[in-house]
Amino acid sequence: MKVDVLLGLQWGDEGKGKIVDVITPDYDIIARFQGGPNAGHTLIFEGQKQVLHTIPSGIFRSNTLNVIGNGVVIDPVTLKAEILEIEKKGVDVTKNLLISKKAHLILPTHKILDRYSEESKGKKKIGSTLKGIGPTYMDKTGRNGLRMGDTQGDQFKERYDTLVAKHIRLLGDYPYQDLLKETENAWFEAIEFLSKIELIDSEHYLNNALQSGKKILAEGAQGTLLDIDFGTYPFVTSSNTVTAGTCTGLGIAPNKVGEVIGIFKAYCTRVGSGPFPTELENEVGQKIREIGHEYGATTGRDRRCGWIDLPALKYANMINGVTQLSMMKADVLDTFDTIHVCTHYKVNGELVDYLPYDITGMDIEPVYKEVKGWNTDLTGLKDLKNAPQEFLDYIAYLEQELNVPISIVSVGPDRDQTINRG
Ligand code: GDP
Ligand code: IMO
Ligand code: MG
């Protein structure tokens, strides 16, 4: 057996949560491999909406186990709140949620450091979700971090105090005291609360599961263009969001990776700062935002909107080894007479079809092909046989350009608004 991977090909919020929820019945285990509560994955079914931040999106399907892998960073307070919310919906997390002992902990001071870092950057800020992601991964690679497994040791409080003392030195005269006082008790209470969830050696657990024929899906967070190595650095997150992140974030060997399902929107969005060549800072972008409800699932911020970007998608396909694509939110373009597709960029007067080294502040002009819109409500579409020709042409054109089949087409936020092309 191999591990299939599902991840975002743009700047996040492509609709990963929805598709994981839709395809979960095909799997025994869903495992998150990176990121933390900066993620917001929305699931809509039976008239209910649920946003998940740390818990894998298979949690609402009974018979499926959900694993938070070693590559994830956990804020106990957020995770506790998330568990309490889904328990209200009848899910017994003590039965279907497992956490890696090696997953790192986000401390209250990591969140304060995140805020401090963003405030000191001023206009150059990353636009972080302020969930403490960057500082926590810094402590992980700096070999100072605390992990879930440490919560079971007798020296936990002492090790916590040592790390907090280091953070306080870094904060200098930044006014952290009130923020820390407000959050520290809740943090320890949440650690206590989480003791009811089983901690596992997830790399052994997952490899044993594979050996015994279980099917595993790795669920990505963020998107390829936010990857720490391959994204639009420095306007990125602090983890490897690409397929390779599955190997380090779950302990899965590269030759055990199976299908790679790349998720993209029929257009493009970005939240936070950083370059976005096809951004539409006009009424067209505003129309996409309104119809697509493009507001952050974690922070509520306006998402920046623009046209689909083929050079960026081709790059994402290359880095991830995508074997099938899911096109999301096609319905959002239902009322556009003309749709623009960026095929190239013009950089210093020269036509290029790849993402240059650093596009921050660069004079980069998208070159568009214009295609005819379908002007039809797709939200009730169940079978592509009944789809308007212009929509079929759009799918065929993207498949030809990207050279990967589009196996799923999504025409609305609900589980049921999903067309599987087999
Ligand atoms: P994720 O972070 O990749 O899981 O995506 P988010 O949940 O942050 O953002 C995707 C948003 O689009 C959510 O509000 C979804 O409910 C919604 N959504 C997903 N698929 C579709 C679709 O095909 N059409 C429409 N209109 N909305 C969708
Ligand atoms: P999902 O999993 C969209 C963005 C932030 C910011 C940058 C760094 O829902 O797709 P961080 O908090 O990691 O320090 O923020 O990355 N970002 C996301 N944008 N979707 C996400 O997750 C994101 N997680 C982080 O807006 O620009
Ligand atoms: Mg999201």
PDB file of C-alpha atoms in Angstrom, residues 95-364:
ATOM      1  CA  LYS A  95     -11.826   6.846  19.449  1.00  0.00           C
ATOM      2  CA  ASN A  96     -10.759   8.358  16.153  1.00  0.00           C
ATOM      3  CA  LEU A  97      -8.078  10.967  16.827  1.00  0.00           C
ATOM      4  CA  LEU A  98      -4.407  10.200  17.502  1.00  0.00           C
ATOM      5  CA  ILE A  99      -1.533  12.622  17.987  1.00  0.00           C
ATOM      6  CA  SER A 100       2.156  12.089  17.247  1.00  0.00           C
ATOM      7  CA  LYS A 101       4.407  12.340  20.296  1.00  0.00           C
ATOM      8  CA  LYS A 102       6.840  14.217  18.060  1.00  0.00           C
ATOM      9  CA  ALA A 103       4.459  17.043  17.091  1.00  0.00           C
ATOM     10  CA  HIS A 104       5.788  20.338  18.460  1.00  0.00           C
ATOM     11  CA  LEU A 105       3.889  22.574  20.855  1.00  0.00           C
ATOM     12  CA  ILE A 106       3.011  26.205  20.255  1.00  0.00           C
ATOM     13  CA  LEU A 107       3.563  28.046  23.552  1.00  0.00           C
ATOM     14  CA  PRO A 108       1.751  31.279  24.488  1.00  0.00           C
ATOM     15  CA  THR A 109       5.094  33.071  24.090  1.00  0.00           C
ATOM     16  CA  HIS A 110       5.451  31.751  20.513  1.00  0.00           C
ATOM     17  CA  LYS A 111       2.280  33.642  19.657  1.00  0.00           C
ATOM     18  CA  ILE A 112       3.578  36.790  21.363  1.00  0.00           C
ATOM     19  CA  LEU A 113       6.868  36.462  19.457  1.00  0.00           C
ATOM     20  CA  ASP A 114       4.903  36.142  16.197  1.00  0.00           C
ATOM     21  CA  ARG A 115       3.084  39.386  16.974  1.00  0.00           C
ATOM     22  CA  TYR A 116       6.333  41.094  17.954  1.00  0.00           C
ATOM     23  CA  SER A 117       8.034  39.970  14.746  1.00  0.00           C
ATOM     24  CA  GLU A 118       5.171  41.211  12.558  1.00  0.00           C
ATOM     25  CA  GLU A 119       4.916  44.544  14.402  1.00  0.00           C
ATOM     26  CA  SER A 120       8.631  45.157  14.026  1.00  0.00           C
ATOM     27  CA  LYS A 121       8.485  44.466  10.277  1.00  0.00           C
ATOM     28  CA  GLY A 122       5.933  47.276   9.818  1.00  0.00           C
ATOM     29  CA  LYS A 123       4.885  47.580   6.167  1.00  0.00           C
ATOM     30  CA  LYS A 124       7.032  44.572   5.260  1.00  0.00           C
ATOM     31  CA  LYS A 125       5.050  42.228   7.502  1.00  0.00           C
ATOM     32  CA  ILE A 126       4.287  38.727   6.191  1.00  0.00           C
ATOM     33  CA  GLY A 127       0.615  39.005   7.073  1.00  0.00           C
ATOM     34  CA  SER A 128       0.954  36.012   9.404  1.00  0.00           C
ATOM     35  CA  THR A 129      -2.134  34.514  10.996  1.00  0.00           C
ATOM     36  CA  LEU A 130      -0.355  35.258  14.333  1.00  0.00           C
ATOM     37  CA  LYS A 131      -0.871  31.692  15.523  1.00  0.00           C
ATOM     38  CA  GLY A 132       2.790  31.334  16.540  1.00  0.00           C
ATOM     39  CA  ILE A 133       3.721  29.158  13.565  1.00  0.00           C
ATOM     40  CA  GLY A 134       7.043  30.799  12.596  1.00  0.00           C
ATOM     41  CA  PRO A 135       8.502  31.023  16.141  1.00  0.00           C
ATOM     42  CA  THR A 136       7.487  27.404  16.896  1.00  0.00           C
ATOM     43  CA  TYR A 137       9.174  26.002  13.783  1.00  0.00           C
ATOM     44  CA  MET A 138      12.209  28.195  14.625  1.00  0.00           C
ATOM     45  CA  ASP A 139      12.464  26.528  18.020  1.00  0.00           C
ATOM     46  CA  LYS A 140      12.029  23.132  16.378  1.00  0.00           C
ATOM     47  CA  THR A 141      14.921  23.663  13.956  1.00  0.00           C
ATOM     48  CA  GLY A 142      16.858  25.531  16.655  1.00  0.00           C
ATOM     49  CA  ARG A 143      16.526  22.374  18.798  1.00  0.00           C
ATOM     50  CA  ASN A 144      14.788  24.118  21.660  1.00  0.00           C
ATOM     51  CA  GLY A 145      11.196  23.026  21.106  1.00  0.00           C
ATOM     52  CA  LEU A 146       8.784  21.123  23.313  1.00  0.00           C
ATOM     53  CA  ARG A 147       6.887  18.193  21.862  1.00  0.00           C
ATOM     54  CA  MET A 148       3.578  16.524  22.711  1.00  0.00           C
ATOM     55  CA  GLY A 149       5.455  13.537  24.168  1.00  0.00           C
ATOM     56  CA  ASP A 150       7.204  15.851  26.648  1.00  0.00           C
ATOM     57  CA  THR A 151       3.876  16.634  28.307  1.00  0.00           C
ATOM     58  CA  GLN A 152       4.037  13.131  29.837  1.00  0.00           C
ATOM     59  CA  GLY A 153       7.509  13.621  31.382  1.00  0.00           C
ATOM     60  CA  ASP A 154       8.118  14.861  34.974  1.00  0.00           C
ATOM     61  CA  GLN A 155      10.319  17.711  33.820  1.00  0.00           C
ATOM     62  CA  PHE A 156       7.678  19.248  31.571  1.00  0.00           C
ATOM     63  CA  LYS A 157       7.054  22.385  33.642  1.00  0.00           C
ATOM     64  CA  GLU A 158      10.772  22.960  34.101  1.00  0.00           C
ATOM     65  CA  ARG A 159      11.414  22.641  30.378  1.00  0.00           C
ATOM     66  CA  TYR A 160       8.489  24.947  29.662  1.00  0.00           C
ATOM     67  CA  ASP A 161       9.931  27.561  32.043  1.00  0.00           C
ATOM     68  CA  THR A 162      13.361  27.347  30.407  1.00  0.00           C
ATOM     69  CA  LEU A 163      11.902  27.924  26.955  1.00  0.00           C
ATOM     70  CA  VAL A 164       9.689  30.780  28.144  1.00  0.00           C
ATOM     71  CA  ALA A 165      12.722  32.409  29.808  1.00  0.00           C
ATOM     72  CA  LYS A 166      14.501  32.305  26.451  1.00  0.00           C
ATOM     73  CA  HIS A 167      11.494  33.878  24.753  1.00  0.00           C
ATOM     74  CA  ILE A 168      11.309  36.628  27.352  1.00  0.00           C
ATOM     75  CA  ARG A 169      14.958  37.484  26.666  1.00  0.00           C
ATOM     76  CA  LEU A 170      14.118  37.727  22.950  1.00  0.00           C
ATOM     77  CA  LEU A 171      11.107  39.942  23.650  1.00  0.00           C
ATOM     78  CA  GLY A 172      13.301  42.531  25.417  1.00  0.00           C
ATOM     79  CA  ASP A 173      11.112  45.462  26.412  1.00  0.00           C
ATOM     80  CA  TYR A 174       8.115  44.362  24.304  1.00  0.00           C
ATOM     81  CA  PRO A 175       5.068  44.485  26.630  1.00  0.00           C
ATOM     82  CA  TYR A 176       4.386  40.741  26.855  1.00  0.00           C
ATOM     83  CA  GLN A 177       3.347  40.459  30.526  1.00  0.00           C
ATOM     84  CA  ASP A 178      -0.416  40.954  30.191  1.00  0.00           C
ATOM     85  CA  LEU A 179      -0.650  38.787  27.086  1.00  0.00           C
ATOM     86  CA  LEU A 180       1.180  35.971  28.837  1.00  0.00           C
ATOM     87  CA  LYS A 181      -0.869  36.260  32.019  1.00  0.00           C
ATOM     88  CA  GLU A 182      -4.097  36.113  30.002  1.00  0.00           C
ATOM     89  CA  THR A 183      -3.154  32.936  28.173  1.00  0.00           C
ATOM     90  CA  GLU A 184      -0.848  30.781  30.288  1.00  0.00           C
ATOM     91  CA  ASN A 185      -3.459  29.167  32.585  1.00  0.00           C
ATOM     92  CA  ALA A 186      -5.703  28.244  29.686  1.00  0.00           C
ATOM     93  CA  TRP A 187      -2.680  26.701  27.966  1.00  0.00           C
ATOM     94  CA  PHE A 188      -1.911  24.374  30.891  1.00  0.00           C
ATOM     95  CA  GLU A 189      -5.586  23.507  31.267  1.00  0.00           C
ATOM     96  CA  ALA A 190      -5.670  22.577  27.588  1.00  0.00           C
ATOM     97  CA  ILE A 191      -2.584  20.372  27.983  1.00  0.00           C
ATOM     98  CA  GLU A 192      -4.434  18.568  30.776  1.00  0.00           C
ATOM     99  CA  PHE A 193      -7.559  18.263  28.607  1.00  0.00           C
ATOM    100  CA  LEU A 194      -5.572  16.767  25.720  1.00  0.00           C
ATOM    101  CA  SER A 195      -4.260  13.972  27.947  1.00  0.00           C
ATOM    102  CA  LYS A 196      -7.426  12.061  27.021  1.00  0.00           C
ATOM    103  CA  ILE A 197      -6.215  11.766  23.412  1.00  0.00           C
ATOM    104  CA  GLU A 198      -3.809   8.921  22.711  1.00  0.00           C
ATOM    105  CA  LEU A 199      -0.251   9.932  21.848  1.00  0.00           C
ATOM    106  CA  ILE A 200       1.479   7.610  19.402  1.00  0.00           C
ATOM    107  CA  ASP A 201       4.781   6.960  17.670  1.00  0.00           C
ATOM    108  CA  SER A 202       3.094   7.984  14.455  1.00  0.00           C
ATOM    109  CA  GLU A 203       5.872   6.949  12.055  1.00  0.00           C
ATOM    110  CA  HIS A 204       5.646   3.346  13.336  1.00  0.00           C
ATOM    111  CA  TYR A 205       1.882   3.464  13.521  1.00  0.00           C
ATOM    112  CA  LEU A 206       1.474   4.648   9.924  1.00  0.00           C
ATOM    113  CA  ASN A 207       4.086   2.308   8.443  1.00  0.00           C
ATOM    114  CA  ASN A 208       2.547  -0.662  10.266  1.00  0.00           C
ATOM    115  CA  ALA A 209      -0.871   0.375   8.990  1.00  0.00           C
ATOM    116  CA  LEU A 210       0.468   0.465   5.427  1.00  0.00           C
ATOM    117  CA  GLN A 211       1.991  -2.977   5.863  1.00  0.00           C
ATOM    118  CA  SER A 212      -1.298  -4.384   7.005  1.00  0.00           C
ATOM    119  CA  GLY A 213      -3.032  -3.028   3.892  1.00  0.00           C
ATOM    120  CA  LYS A 214      -4.635   0.119   5.295  1.00  0.00           C
ATOM    121  CA  LYS A 215      -5.263   3.077   2.989  1.00  0.00           C
ATOM    122  CA  ILE A 216      -3.822   6.405   4.111  1.00  0.00           C
ATOM    123  CA  LEU A 217      -4.435   9.920   2.819  1.00  0.00           C
ATOM    124  CA  ALA A 218      -2.021  12.697   3.796  1.00  0.00           C
ATOM    125  CA  GLU A 219      -3.793  16.060   4.079  1.00  0.00           C
ATOM    126  CA  GLY A 220      -1.759  19.151   3.291  1.00  0.00           C
ATOM    127  CA  ALA A 221      -2.281  22.586   4.775  1.00  0.00           C
ATOM    128  CA  GLN A 222      -1.540  25.977   3.161  1.00  0.00           C
ATOM    129  CA  GLY A 223      -0.414  25.701  -0.473  1.00  0.00           C
ATOM    130  CA  THR A 224       2.658  25.185  -2.643  1.00  0.00           C
ATOM    131  CA  LEU A 225       3.276  28.906  -3.149  1.00  0.00           C
ATOM    132  CA  LEU A 226       3.461  29.293   0.657  1.00  0.00           C
ATOM    133  CA  ASP A 227       6.108  26.541   0.998  1.00  0.00           C
ATOM    134  CA  ILE A 228       9.164  27.615   3.010  1.00  0.00           C
ATOM    135  CA  ASP A 229      11.553  26.540   0.209  1.00  0.00           C
ATOM    136  CA  PHE A 230       9.543  26.860  -3.000  1.00  0.00           C
ATOM    137  CA  GLY A 231       6.996  29.552  -2.165  1.00  0.00           C
ATOM    138  CA  THR A 232       7.207  33.310  -2.669  1.00  0.00           C
ATOM    139  CA  TYR A 233       9.814  33.687   0.095  1.00  0.00           C
ATOM    140  CA  PRO A 234       9.822  35.494   2.521  1.00  0.00           C
ATOM    141  CA  PHE A 235       6.026  35.787   2.161  1.00  0.00           C
ATOM    142  CA  VAL A 236       5.473  32.134   3.012  1.00  0.00           C
ATOM    143  CA  THR A 237       4.693  29.935   5.978  1.00  0.00           C
ATOM    144  CA  SER A 238       7.391  28.056   7.921  1.00  0.00           C
ATOM    145  CA  SER A 239       6.858  24.457   6.784  1.00  0.00           C
ATOM    146  CA  ASN A 240       7.180  22.324   3.671  1.00  0.00           C
ATOM    147  CA  THR A 241       3.682  22.307   2.253  1.00  0.00           C
ATOM    148  CA  VAL A 242       4.688  20.212  -0.785  1.00  0.00           C
ATOM    149  CA  THR A 243       4.590  16.427  -1.312  1.00  0.00           C
ATOM    150  CA  ALA A 244       8.074  16.038   0.196  1.00  0.00           C
ATOM    151  CA  GLY A 245       6.614  17.375   3.463  1.00  0.00           C
ATOM    152  CA  THR A 246       4.642  14.141   3.735  1.00  0.00           C
ATOM    153  CA  CYS A 247       7.868  12.176   4.061  1.00  0.00           C
ATOM    154  CA  THR A 248       9.319  14.312   6.849  1.00  0.00           C
ATOM    155  CA  GLY A 249       5.978  15.184   8.442  1.00  0.00           C
ATOM    156  CA  LEU A 250       4.750  11.593   8.752  1.00  0.00           C
ATOM    157  CA  GLY A 251       7.836   9.395   8.395  1.00  0.00           C
ATOM    158  CA  ILE A 252       6.731   8.010   5.050  1.00  0.00           C
ATOM    159  CA  ALA A 253       9.509   6.934   2.666  1.00  0.00           C
ATOM    160  CA  PRO A 254       9.431   8.630  -0.777  1.00  0.00           C
ATOM    161  CA  ASN A 255       8.819   5.299  -2.530  1.00  0.00           C
ATOM    162  CA  LYS A 256       5.653   4.881  -0.445  1.00  0.00           C
ATOM    163  CA  VAL A 257       3.975   7.960  -1.917  1.00  0.00           C
ATOM    164  CA  GLY A 258       1.127   7.007  -4.267  1.00  0.00           C
ATOM    165  CA  GLU A 259      -1.322   9.373  -5.932  1.00  0.00           C
ATOM    166  CA  VAL A 260      -0.751  13.097  -5.489  1.00  0.00           C
ATOM    167  CA  ILE A 261      -4.003  15.038  -5.744  1.00  0.00           C
ATOM    168  CA  GLY A 262      -3.383  18.725  -6.425  1.00  0.00           C
ATOM    169  CA  ILE A 263      -6.203  21.127  -5.551  1.00  0.00           C
ATOM    170  CA  PHE A 264      -6.663  24.472  -7.293  1.00  0.00           C
ATOM    171  CA  LYS A 265      -9.370  27.073  -7.682  1.00  0.00           C
ATOM    172  CA  ALA A 266     -10.715  27.923 -11.153  1.00  0.00           C
ATOM    173  CA  TYR A 267      -9.230  31.363 -10.352  1.00  0.00           C
ATOM    174  CA  CYS A 268      -6.705  32.322  -7.647  1.00  0.00           C
ATOM    175  CA  THR A 269      -6.616  33.892  -4.187  1.00  0.00           C
ATOM    176  CA  ARG A 270      -4.067  34.903  -1.599  1.00  0.00           C
ATOM    177  CA  VAL A 271      -4.442  36.130   1.979  1.00  0.00           C
ATOM    178  CA  GLY A 272      -1.689  38.090   3.685  1.00  0.00           C
ATOM    179  CA  SER A 273       1.132  40.037   2.061  1.00  0.00           C
ATOM    180  CA  GLY A 274       3.386  39.117  -0.835  1.00  0.00           C
ATOM    181  CA  PRO A 275       3.466  39.063  -4.610  1.00  0.00           C
ATOM    182  CA  PHE A 276       0.438  37.935  -6.621  1.00  0.00           C
ATOM    183  CA  PRO A 277       0.980  38.560 -10.358  1.00  0.00           C
ATOM    184  CA  THR A 278      -2.638  37.960 -11.475  1.00  0.00           C
ATOM    185  CA  GLU A 279      -4.264  39.911  -8.627  1.00  0.00           C
ATOM    186  CA  LEU A 280      -7.284  42.006  -9.640  1.00  0.00           C
ATOM    187  CA  GLU A 281      -7.407  45.139  -7.517  1.00  0.00           C
ATOM    188  CA  ASN A 282     -10.608  46.273  -9.189  1.00  0.00           C
ATOM    189  CA  GLU A 283     -14.315  45.517  -9.429  1.00  0.00           C
ATOM    190  CA  VAL A 284     -13.636  42.151 -11.103  1.00  0.00           C
ATOM    191  CA  GLY A 285     -11.576  41.029  -8.090  1.00  0.00           C
ATOM    192  CA  GLN A 286     -14.274  42.373  -5.808  1.00  0.00           C
ATOM    193  CA  LYS A 287     -16.938  40.407  -7.720  1.00  0.00           C
ATOM    194  CA  ILE A 288     -14.945  37.169  -7.313  1.00  0.00           C
ATOM    195  CA  ARG A 289     -14.521  37.913  -3.575  1.00  0.00           C
ATOM    196  CA  GLU A 290     -18.222  38.460  -3.067  1.00  0.00           C
ATOM    197  CA  ILE A 291     -19.490  35.501  -5.085  1.00  0.00           C
ATOM    198  CA  GLY A 292     -16.764  33.180  -3.756  1.00  0.00           C
ATOM    199  CA  HIS A 293     -17.120  34.438  -0.147  1.00  0.00           C
ATOM    200  CA  GLU A 294     -13.372  34.928  -0.192  1.00  0.00           C
ATOM    201  CA  TYR A 295     -12.803  35.805   3.440  1.00  0.00           C
ATOM    202  CA  GLY A 296     -10.289  33.894   5.591  1.00  0.00           C
ATOM    203  CA  ALA A 297     -11.598  30.801   7.425  1.00  0.00           C
ATOM    204  CA  THR A 298      -9.082  31.391  10.241  1.00  0.00           C
ATOM    205  CA  THR A 299      -8.723  35.181  10.452  1.00  0.00           C
ATOM    206  CA  GLY A 300     -11.762  36.516   8.565  1.00  0.00           C
ATOM    207  CA  ARG A 301      -9.473  38.749   6.497  1.00  0.00           C
ATOM    208  CA  ASP A 302     -10.404  39.649   2.879  1.00  0.00           C
ATOM    209  CA  ARG A 303      -8.709  37.253   0.494  1.00  0.00           C
ATOM    210  CA  ARG A 304      -7.053  38.944  -2.466  1.00  0.00           C
ATOM    211  CA  CYS A 305      -8.541  37.607  -5.728  1.00  0.00           C
ATOM    212  CA  GLY A 306      -7.242  37.226  -9.276  1.00  0.00           C
ATOM    213  CA  TRP A 307      -7.251  35.072 -12.404  1.00  0.00           C
ATOM    214  CA  ILE A 308      -5.836  31.577 -12.650  1.00  0.00           C
ATOM    215  CA  ASP A 309      -2.057  31.493 -13.109  1.00  0.00           C
ATOM    216  CA  LEU A 310      -0.759  28.658 -15.312  1.00  0.00           C
ATOM    217  CA  PRO A 311       3.014  29.250 -14.904  1.00  0.00           C
ATOM    218  CA  ALA A 312       2.551  29.043 -11.113  1.00  0.00           C
ATOM    219  CA  LEU A 313       0.362  25.925 -11.414  1.00  0.00           C
ATOM    220  CA  LYS A 314       2.861  24.215 -13.728  1.00  0.00           C
ATOM    221  CA  TYR A 315       5.593  24.956 -11.187  1.00  0.00           C
ATOM    222  CA  ALA A 316       3.443  23.483  -8.400  1.00  0.00           C
ATOM    223  CA  ASN A 317       2.770  20.361 -10.487  1.00  0.00           C
ATOM    224  CA  MET A 318       6.482  19.904 -11.042  1.00  0.00           C
ATOM    225  CA  ILE A 319       7.494  20.280  -7.383  1.00  0.00           C
ATOM    226  CA  ASN A 320       4.708  18.019  -6.117  1.00  0.00           C
ATOM    227  CA  GLY A 321       4.595  15.321  -8.800  1.00  0.00           C
ATOM    228  CA  VAL A 322       0.844  15.831  -9.108  1.00  0.00           C
ATOM    229  CA  THR A 323      -0.947  12.832 -10.675  1.00  0.00           C
ATOM    230  CA  GLN A 324      -4.523  14.156 -10.587  1.00  0.00           C
ATOM    231  CA  LEU A 325      -6.127  17.541 -10.164  1.00  0.00           C
ATOM    232  CA  SER A 326      -9.259  18.825  -8.433  1.00  0.00           C
ATOM    233  CA  MET A 327     -10.661  22.053  -9.791  1.00  0.00           C
ATOM    234  CA  MET A 328     -12.580  23.970  -7.138  1.00  0.00           C
ATOM    235  CA  LYS A 329     -15.115  26.797  -7.092  1.00  0.00           C
ATOM    236  CA  ALA A 330     -15.865  26.711 -10.820  1.00  0.00           C
ATOM    237  CA  ASP A 331     -19.365  27.974  -9.934  1.00  0.00           C
ATOM    238  CA  VAL A 332     -17.889  31.274  -8.750  1.00  0.00           C
ATOM    239  CA  LEU A 333     -17.180  32.115 -12.417  1.00  0.00           C
ATOM    240  CA  ASP A 334     -20.754  31.301 -13.530  1.00  0.00           C
ATOM    241  CA  THR A 335     -21.652  34.911 -14.346  1.00  0.00           C
ATOM    242  CA  PHE A 336     -18.461  36.033 -16.105  1.00  0.00           C
ATOM    243  CA  ASP A 337     -18.784  36.634 -19.867  1.00  0.00           C
ATOM    244  CA  THR A 338     -15.035  36.311 -20.294  1.00  0.00           C
ATOM    245  CA  ILE A 339     -12.500  34.445 -18.159  1.00  0.00           C
ATOM    246  CA  HIS A 340      -8.812  35.282 -18.240  1.00  0.00           C
ATOM    247  CA  VAL A 341      -6.104  32.640 -17.982  1.00  0.00           C
ATOM    248  CA  CYS A 342      -2.523  33.762 -17.357  1.00  0.00           C
ATOM    249  CA  THR A 343      -0.305  31.763 -19.708  1.00  0.00           C
ATOM    250  CA  HIS A 344       2.981  33.677 -19.354  1.00  0.00           C
ATOM    251  CA  TYR A 345       4.548  36.606 -17.564  1.00  0.00           C
ATOM    252  CA  LYS A 346       6.285  39.558 -19.143  1.00  0.00           C
ATOM    253  CA  VAL A 347       9.393  40.298 -17.093  1.00  0.00           C
ATOM    254  CA  ASN A 348      11.566  43.235 -18.183  1.00  0.00           C
ATOM    255  CA  GLY A 349       9.901  43.073 -21.595  1.00  0.00           C
ATOM    256  CA  GLU A 350      10.675  39.378 -21.997  1.00  0.00           C
ATOM    257  CA  LEU A 351       8.044  36.618 -22.178  1.00  0.00           C
ATOM    258  CA  VAL A 352       8.614  33.822 -19.614  1.00  0.00           C
ATOM    259  CA  ASP A 353       6.499  30.796 -18.676  1.00  0.00           C
ATOM    260  CA  TYR A 354       8.044  30.063 -15.287  1.00  0.00           C
ATOM    261  CA  LEU A 355       8.053  31.691 -11.851  1.00  0.00           C
ATOM    262  CA  PRO A 356      11.210  33.867 -11.556  1.00  0.00           C
ATOM    263  CA  TYR A 357      13.479  33.694  -8.458  1.00  0.00           C
ATOM    264  CA  ASP A 358      12.018  36.540  -6.431  1.00  0.00           C
ATOM    265  CA  ILE A 359       8.946  38.288  -7.758  1.00  0.00           C
ATOM    266  CA  THR A 360       8.556  40.623  -4.775  1.00  0.00           C
ATOM    267  CA  GLY A 361       8.391  44.190  -6.013  1.00  0.00           C
ATOM    268  CA  MET A 362       9.246  43.024  -9.530  1.00  0.00           C
ATOM    269  CA  ASP A 363       7.735  44.497 -12.661  1.00  0.00           C
ATOM    270  CA  ILE A 364       5.904  41.349 -13.667  1.00  0.00           C
TER     271      ILE A 364
END
